[in-house]
Short mmCIF file of C-alpha atoms in Angstrom, two decimals:
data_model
loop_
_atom_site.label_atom_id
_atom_site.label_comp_id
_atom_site.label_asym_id
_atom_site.label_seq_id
_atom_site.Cartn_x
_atom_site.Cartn_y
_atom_site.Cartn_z
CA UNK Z 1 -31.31 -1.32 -2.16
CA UNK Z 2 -27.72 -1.08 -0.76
CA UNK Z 3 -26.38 -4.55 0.36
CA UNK Z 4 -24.49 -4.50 3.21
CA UNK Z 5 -20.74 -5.17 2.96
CA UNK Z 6 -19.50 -8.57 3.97
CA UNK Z 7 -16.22 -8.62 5.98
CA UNK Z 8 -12.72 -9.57 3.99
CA UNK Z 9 -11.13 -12.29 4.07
CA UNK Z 10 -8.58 -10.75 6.13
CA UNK Z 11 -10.85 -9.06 8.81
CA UNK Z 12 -12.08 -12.55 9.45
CA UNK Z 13 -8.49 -13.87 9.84
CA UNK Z 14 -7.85 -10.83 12.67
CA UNK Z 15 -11.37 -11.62 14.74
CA UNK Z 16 -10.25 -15.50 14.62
CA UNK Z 17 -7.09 -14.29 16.25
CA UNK Z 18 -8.55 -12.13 19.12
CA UNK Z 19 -11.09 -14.72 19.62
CA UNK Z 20 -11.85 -15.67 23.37
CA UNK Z 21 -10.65 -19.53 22.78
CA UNK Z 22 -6.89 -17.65 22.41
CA UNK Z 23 -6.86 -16.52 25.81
CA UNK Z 24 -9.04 -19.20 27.44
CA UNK Z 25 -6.92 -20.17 30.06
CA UNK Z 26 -5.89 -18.44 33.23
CA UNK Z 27 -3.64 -19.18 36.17
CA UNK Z 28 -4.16 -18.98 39.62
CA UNK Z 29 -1.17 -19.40 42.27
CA UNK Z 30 -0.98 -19.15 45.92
CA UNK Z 31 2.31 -19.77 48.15
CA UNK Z 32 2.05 -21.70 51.64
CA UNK Z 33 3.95 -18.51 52.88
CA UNK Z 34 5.17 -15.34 51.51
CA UNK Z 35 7.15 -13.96 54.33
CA UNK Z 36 10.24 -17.06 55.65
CA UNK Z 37 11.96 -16.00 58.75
CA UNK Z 38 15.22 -16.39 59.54
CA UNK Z 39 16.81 -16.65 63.23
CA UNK Z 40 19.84 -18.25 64.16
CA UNK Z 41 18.46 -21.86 64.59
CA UNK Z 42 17.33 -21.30 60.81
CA UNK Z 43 18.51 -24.59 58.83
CA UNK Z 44 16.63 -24.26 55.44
CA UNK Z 45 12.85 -24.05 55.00
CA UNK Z 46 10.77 -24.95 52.11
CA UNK Z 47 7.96 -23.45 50.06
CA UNK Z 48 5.20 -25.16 48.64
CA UNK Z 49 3.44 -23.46 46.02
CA UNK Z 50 -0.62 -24.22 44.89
CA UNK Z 51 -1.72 -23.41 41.76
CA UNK Z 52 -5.20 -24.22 39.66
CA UNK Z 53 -5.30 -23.63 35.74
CA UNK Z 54 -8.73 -22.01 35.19
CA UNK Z 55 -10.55 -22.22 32.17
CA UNK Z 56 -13.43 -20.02 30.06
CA UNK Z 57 -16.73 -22.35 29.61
CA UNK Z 58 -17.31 -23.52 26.43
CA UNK Z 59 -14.13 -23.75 25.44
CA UNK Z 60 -12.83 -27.09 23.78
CA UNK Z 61 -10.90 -29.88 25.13
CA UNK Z 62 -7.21 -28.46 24.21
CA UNK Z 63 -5.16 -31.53 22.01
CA UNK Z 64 -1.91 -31.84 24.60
CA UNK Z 65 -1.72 -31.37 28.05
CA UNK Z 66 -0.63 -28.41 29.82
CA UNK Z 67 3.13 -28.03 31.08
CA UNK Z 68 4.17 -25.95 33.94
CA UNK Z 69 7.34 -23.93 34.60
CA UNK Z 70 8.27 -22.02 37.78
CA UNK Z 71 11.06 -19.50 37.89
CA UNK Z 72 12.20 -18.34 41.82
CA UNK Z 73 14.85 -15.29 41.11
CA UNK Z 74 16.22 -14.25 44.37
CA UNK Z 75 17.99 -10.67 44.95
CA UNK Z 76 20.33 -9.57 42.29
CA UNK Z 77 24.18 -8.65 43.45
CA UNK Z 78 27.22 -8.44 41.43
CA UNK Z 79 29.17 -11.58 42.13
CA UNK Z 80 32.66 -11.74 41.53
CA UNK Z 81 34.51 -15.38 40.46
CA UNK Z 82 37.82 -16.27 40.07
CA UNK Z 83 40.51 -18.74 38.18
CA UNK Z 84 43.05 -19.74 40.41
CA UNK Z 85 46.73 -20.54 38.88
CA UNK Z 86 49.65 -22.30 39.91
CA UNK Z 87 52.39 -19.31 40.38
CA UNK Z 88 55.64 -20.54 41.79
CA UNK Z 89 54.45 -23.21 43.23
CA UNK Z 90 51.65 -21.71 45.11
CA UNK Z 91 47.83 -21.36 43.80
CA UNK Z 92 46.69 -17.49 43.48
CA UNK Z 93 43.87 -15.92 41.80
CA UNK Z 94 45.15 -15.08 38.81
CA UNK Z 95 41.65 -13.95 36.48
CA UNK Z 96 38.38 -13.07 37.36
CA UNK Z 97 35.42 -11.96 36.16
CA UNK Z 98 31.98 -10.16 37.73
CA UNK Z 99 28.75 -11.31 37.15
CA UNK Z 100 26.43 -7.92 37.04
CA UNK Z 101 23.01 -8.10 38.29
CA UNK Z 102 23.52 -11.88 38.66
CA UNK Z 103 20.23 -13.44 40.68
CA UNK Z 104 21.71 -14.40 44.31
CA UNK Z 105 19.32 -17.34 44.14
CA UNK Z 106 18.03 -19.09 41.07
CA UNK Z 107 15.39 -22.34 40.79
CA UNK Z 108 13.40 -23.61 38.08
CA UNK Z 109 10.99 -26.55 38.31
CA UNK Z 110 8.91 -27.89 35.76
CA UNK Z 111 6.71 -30.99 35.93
CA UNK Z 112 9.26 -32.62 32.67
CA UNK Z 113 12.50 -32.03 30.89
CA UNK Z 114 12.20 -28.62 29.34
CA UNK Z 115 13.15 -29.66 26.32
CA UNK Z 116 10.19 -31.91 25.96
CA UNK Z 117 8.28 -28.92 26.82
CA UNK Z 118 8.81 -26.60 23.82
CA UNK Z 119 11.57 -25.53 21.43
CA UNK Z 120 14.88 -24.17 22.01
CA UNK Z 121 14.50 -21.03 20.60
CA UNK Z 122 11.23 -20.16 22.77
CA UNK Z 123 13.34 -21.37 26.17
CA UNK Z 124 16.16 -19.15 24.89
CA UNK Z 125 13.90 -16.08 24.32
CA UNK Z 126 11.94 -16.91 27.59
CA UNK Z 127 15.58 -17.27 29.67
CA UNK Z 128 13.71 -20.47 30.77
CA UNK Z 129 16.22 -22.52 32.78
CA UNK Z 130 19.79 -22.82 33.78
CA UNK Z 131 21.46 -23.02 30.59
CA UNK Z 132 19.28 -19.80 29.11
CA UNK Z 133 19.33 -17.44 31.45
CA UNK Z 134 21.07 -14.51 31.13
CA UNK Z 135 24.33 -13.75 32.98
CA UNK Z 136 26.40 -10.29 31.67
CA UNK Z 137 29.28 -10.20 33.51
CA UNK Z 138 32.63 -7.76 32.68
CA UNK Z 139 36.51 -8.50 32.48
CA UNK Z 140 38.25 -7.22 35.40
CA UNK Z 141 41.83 -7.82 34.35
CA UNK Z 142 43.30 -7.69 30.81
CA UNK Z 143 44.11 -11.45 31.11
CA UNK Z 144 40.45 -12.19 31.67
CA UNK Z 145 39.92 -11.34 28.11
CA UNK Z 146 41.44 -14.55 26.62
CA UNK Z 147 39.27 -16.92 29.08
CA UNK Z 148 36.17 -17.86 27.28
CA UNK Z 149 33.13 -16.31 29.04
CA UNK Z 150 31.31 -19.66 29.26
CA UNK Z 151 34.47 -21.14 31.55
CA UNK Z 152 33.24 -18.40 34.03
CA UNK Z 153 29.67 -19.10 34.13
CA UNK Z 154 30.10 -22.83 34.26
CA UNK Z 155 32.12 -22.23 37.42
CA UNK Z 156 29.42 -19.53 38.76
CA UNK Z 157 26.60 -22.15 38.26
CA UNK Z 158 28.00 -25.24 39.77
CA UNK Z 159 29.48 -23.44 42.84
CA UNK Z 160 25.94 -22.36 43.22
CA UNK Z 161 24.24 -25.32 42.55
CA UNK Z 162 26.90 -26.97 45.53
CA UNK Z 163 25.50 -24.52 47.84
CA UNK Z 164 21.98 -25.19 46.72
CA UNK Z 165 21.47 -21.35 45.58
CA UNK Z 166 21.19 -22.23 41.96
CA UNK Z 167 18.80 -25.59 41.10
CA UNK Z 168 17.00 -27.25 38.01
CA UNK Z 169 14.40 -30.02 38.60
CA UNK Z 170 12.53 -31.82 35.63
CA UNK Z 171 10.10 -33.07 38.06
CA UNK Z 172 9.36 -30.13 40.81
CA UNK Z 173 5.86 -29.38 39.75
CA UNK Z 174 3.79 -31.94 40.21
CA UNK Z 175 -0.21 -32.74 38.69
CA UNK Z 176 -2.58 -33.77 41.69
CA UNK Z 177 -5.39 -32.95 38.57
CA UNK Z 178 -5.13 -32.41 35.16
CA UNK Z 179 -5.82 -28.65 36.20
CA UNK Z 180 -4.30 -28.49 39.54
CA UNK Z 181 -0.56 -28.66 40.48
CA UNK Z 182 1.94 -27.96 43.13
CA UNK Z 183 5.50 -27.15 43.52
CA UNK Z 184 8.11 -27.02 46.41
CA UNK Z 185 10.52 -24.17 46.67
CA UNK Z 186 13.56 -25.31 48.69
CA UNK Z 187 15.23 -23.05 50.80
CA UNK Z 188 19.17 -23.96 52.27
CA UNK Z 189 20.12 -22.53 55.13
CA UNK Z 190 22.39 -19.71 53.52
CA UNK Z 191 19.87 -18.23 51.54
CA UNK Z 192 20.13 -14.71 51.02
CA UNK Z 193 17.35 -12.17 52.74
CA UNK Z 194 15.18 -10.55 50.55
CA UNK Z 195 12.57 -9.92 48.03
CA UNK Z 196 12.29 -13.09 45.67
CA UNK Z 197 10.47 -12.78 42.20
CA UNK Z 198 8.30 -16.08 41.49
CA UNK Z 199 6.79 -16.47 38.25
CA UNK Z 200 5.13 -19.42 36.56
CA UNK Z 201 4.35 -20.00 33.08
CA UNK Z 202 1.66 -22.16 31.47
CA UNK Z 203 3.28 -23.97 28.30
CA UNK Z 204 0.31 -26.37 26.01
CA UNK Z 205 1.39 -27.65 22.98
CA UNK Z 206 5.02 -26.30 22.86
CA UNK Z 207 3.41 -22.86 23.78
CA UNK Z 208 3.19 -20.54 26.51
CA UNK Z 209 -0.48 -19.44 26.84
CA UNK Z 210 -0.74 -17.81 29.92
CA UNK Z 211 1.83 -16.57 33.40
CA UNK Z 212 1.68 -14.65 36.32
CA UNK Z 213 3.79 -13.38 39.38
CA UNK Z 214 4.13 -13.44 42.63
CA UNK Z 215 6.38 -12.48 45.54
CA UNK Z 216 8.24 -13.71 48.33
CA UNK Z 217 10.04 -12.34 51.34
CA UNK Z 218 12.71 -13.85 52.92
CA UNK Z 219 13.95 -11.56 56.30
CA UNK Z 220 15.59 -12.04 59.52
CA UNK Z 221 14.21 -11.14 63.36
CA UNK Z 222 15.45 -11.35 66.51
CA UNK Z 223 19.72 -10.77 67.04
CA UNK Z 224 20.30 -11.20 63.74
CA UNK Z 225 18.17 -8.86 62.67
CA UNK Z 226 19.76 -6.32 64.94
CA UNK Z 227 23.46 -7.39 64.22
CA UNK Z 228 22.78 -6.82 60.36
CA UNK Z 229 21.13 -3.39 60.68
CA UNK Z 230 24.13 -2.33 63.08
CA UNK Z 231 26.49 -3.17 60.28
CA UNK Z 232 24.58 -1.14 57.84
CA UNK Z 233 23.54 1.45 59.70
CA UNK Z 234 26.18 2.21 62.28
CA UNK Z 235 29.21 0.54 60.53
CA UNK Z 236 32.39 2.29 62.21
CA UNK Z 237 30.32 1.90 65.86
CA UNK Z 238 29.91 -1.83 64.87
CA UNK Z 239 33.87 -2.14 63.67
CA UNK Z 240 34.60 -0.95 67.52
CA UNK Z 241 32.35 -2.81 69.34
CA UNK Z 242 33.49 -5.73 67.47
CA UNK Z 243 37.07 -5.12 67.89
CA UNK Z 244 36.24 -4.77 71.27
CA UNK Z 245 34.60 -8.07 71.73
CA UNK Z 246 37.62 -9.72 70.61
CA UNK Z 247 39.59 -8.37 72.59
CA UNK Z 248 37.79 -8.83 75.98
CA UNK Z 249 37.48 -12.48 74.47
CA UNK Z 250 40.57 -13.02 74.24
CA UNK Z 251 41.32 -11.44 77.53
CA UNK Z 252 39.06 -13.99 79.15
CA UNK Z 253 40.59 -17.03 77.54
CA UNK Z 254 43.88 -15.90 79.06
CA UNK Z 255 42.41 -15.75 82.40
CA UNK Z 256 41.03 -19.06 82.39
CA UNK Z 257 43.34 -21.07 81.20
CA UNK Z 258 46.37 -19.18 82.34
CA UNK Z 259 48.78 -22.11 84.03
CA UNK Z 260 50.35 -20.20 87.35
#
C-alpha cells in the first residue's frame, strides 16, 4: 500500500503565505465629485473623499489599527526655479534649475504623523509624502552645478506650499468608524486644470496591505474655457485680437478722460 506523500515543510510555508487572511482587506473610495469646474467667480473648492475598509468574514481581529494615506498628484509640467543674486547692486537671476515631470499640484493627508505610521525606508520606497517624493530636475547653467540640488527643491516646495499647490496634513483623514473614514481635498483658487491622480493606501501595523485609485477632473466652462482654447488653438489670431484690445482700450481711456 503506497502512502500518500505529506507536503514539506516548505510547501506549507508558501500556502501560509498565499493564504486568504494576507489579502483580507479591501478598500473602497468614492469622491463627492470627480469633475470641479472652474469659471471666473471660481475662488477654491474642496473635495471630500468617502472611503470604507472592507473585510473577508472570518478573518481575525487584526492587532493595530489601520492607518490611512491619500496622495492627490495633479498634472505634471516642467517647472523652472531660480536663485536670485545681488549683481552690482541690483538682484538678477543668476542660477536655475528645472524640475522635469514635477506634479503641478501635490497633497498628502493621513489620519497621523507618517512617521508614526511605518518606517522610513517603506515611505521612501512608497514616495509617501513631501520629503520622499521624487523630484529629477536638470542644471540649466554651468553655475547651477555647484548649488546643492536640495537648495532647489526646498525653494520649489515652500513656494508651492505658499500658494497652497503643494500640502502635508498629519490629520486630513479622519475615522467616523474604525472601518470608515473621510478626507477633504482642498482646492485654491489657482489650481491648475486637469486630470488629477488620487490614490490611497491602507497601512496596519507599519504595513501597507491594500490601495487603490481614482481620478479627478478639474476643467474650465464658460469664457474661460473659450479664451484658453483660442490661445492653444488659434495662437497668432489670439496675439492680434489681443493686441488689438489694447489698443482700442487704450484709445478709449484717452477719450474719456482727455482734459480739452
Amino acid at each position: 500500500m503506497i502512502k500518500p506523500a505529506r507536503p514539506s515543510f516548505f510547501a506549507a510555508i508558501v500556502l501560509a503565505m498565499v493564504s486568504p487572511a494576507a489579502a483580507a482587506e479591501r478598500l473602497i473610495t468614492s469622491l463627492s465629485e470627480h469633475r470641479v469646474m472652474v469659471t471666473s467667480s471660481f475662488n477654491g473648492s474642496e473635495v471630500v473623499l468617502f472611503g470604507g475598509i472592507e473585510r473577508d468574514a472570518g478573518v481575525l481581529p487584526l492587532r493595530g489599527n489601520y492607518d490611512v494615506a491619500v496622495t492627490v498628484i495633479g498634472p505634471r509640467q516642467d517647472i523652472v526655479t531660480f536663485r536670485k543674486e545681488r549683481v552690482l547692486g541690483i538682484w538678477v537671476n543668476y542660477e536655475s534649475r528645472v524640475f522635469e515631470n514635477a506634479p503641478s499640484y501635490l497633497a498628502v493627508l493621513t489620519n497621523r504623523p507618517l512617521e508614526t505610521i511605518t518606517s522610513a525606508e517603506t515611505l521612501r520606497r512608497l514616495q509617501l509624502g513631501l520629503d520622499n517624493f521624487a523630484l529629477p530636475q536638470r542644471a540649466v547653467s554651468a553655475s547651477a552645478d555647484d548649488v546643492p540640488g536640495e537648495t532647489f527643491r526646498k525653494a520649489l516646495v515652500n513656494l508651492k506650499d505658499e500658494h497652497g499647490l503643494y500640502r502635508q496634513e498629519s490629520n486630513g483623514v479622519t475615522f467616523l468608524t474604525p472601518a470608515l473614514f473621510r478626507a477633504s481635498i482642498a482646492l485654491p483658487a489657482e489650481v491648475p486644470v486637469g486630470t488629477y491622480e488620487v490614490e490611497v493606501k491602507l497601512f496596519a501595523d507599519g504595513m501597507m496591505i491594500a490601495r487603490t485609485p481614482s481620478a479627478l477632473e478639474i476643467y474650465k466652462a464658460g469664457f474661460e474655457q473659450f479664451v484658453s482654447f483660442s490661445a492653444q488653438t488659434h495662437g497668432v489670431l489670439y496675439g492680434l485680437a489681443t493686441a488689438l484690445m489694447a489698443i482700442m482700450t487704450g484709445w478709449f481711456a484717452s477719450v474719456v478722460f482727455r482734459r480739452d
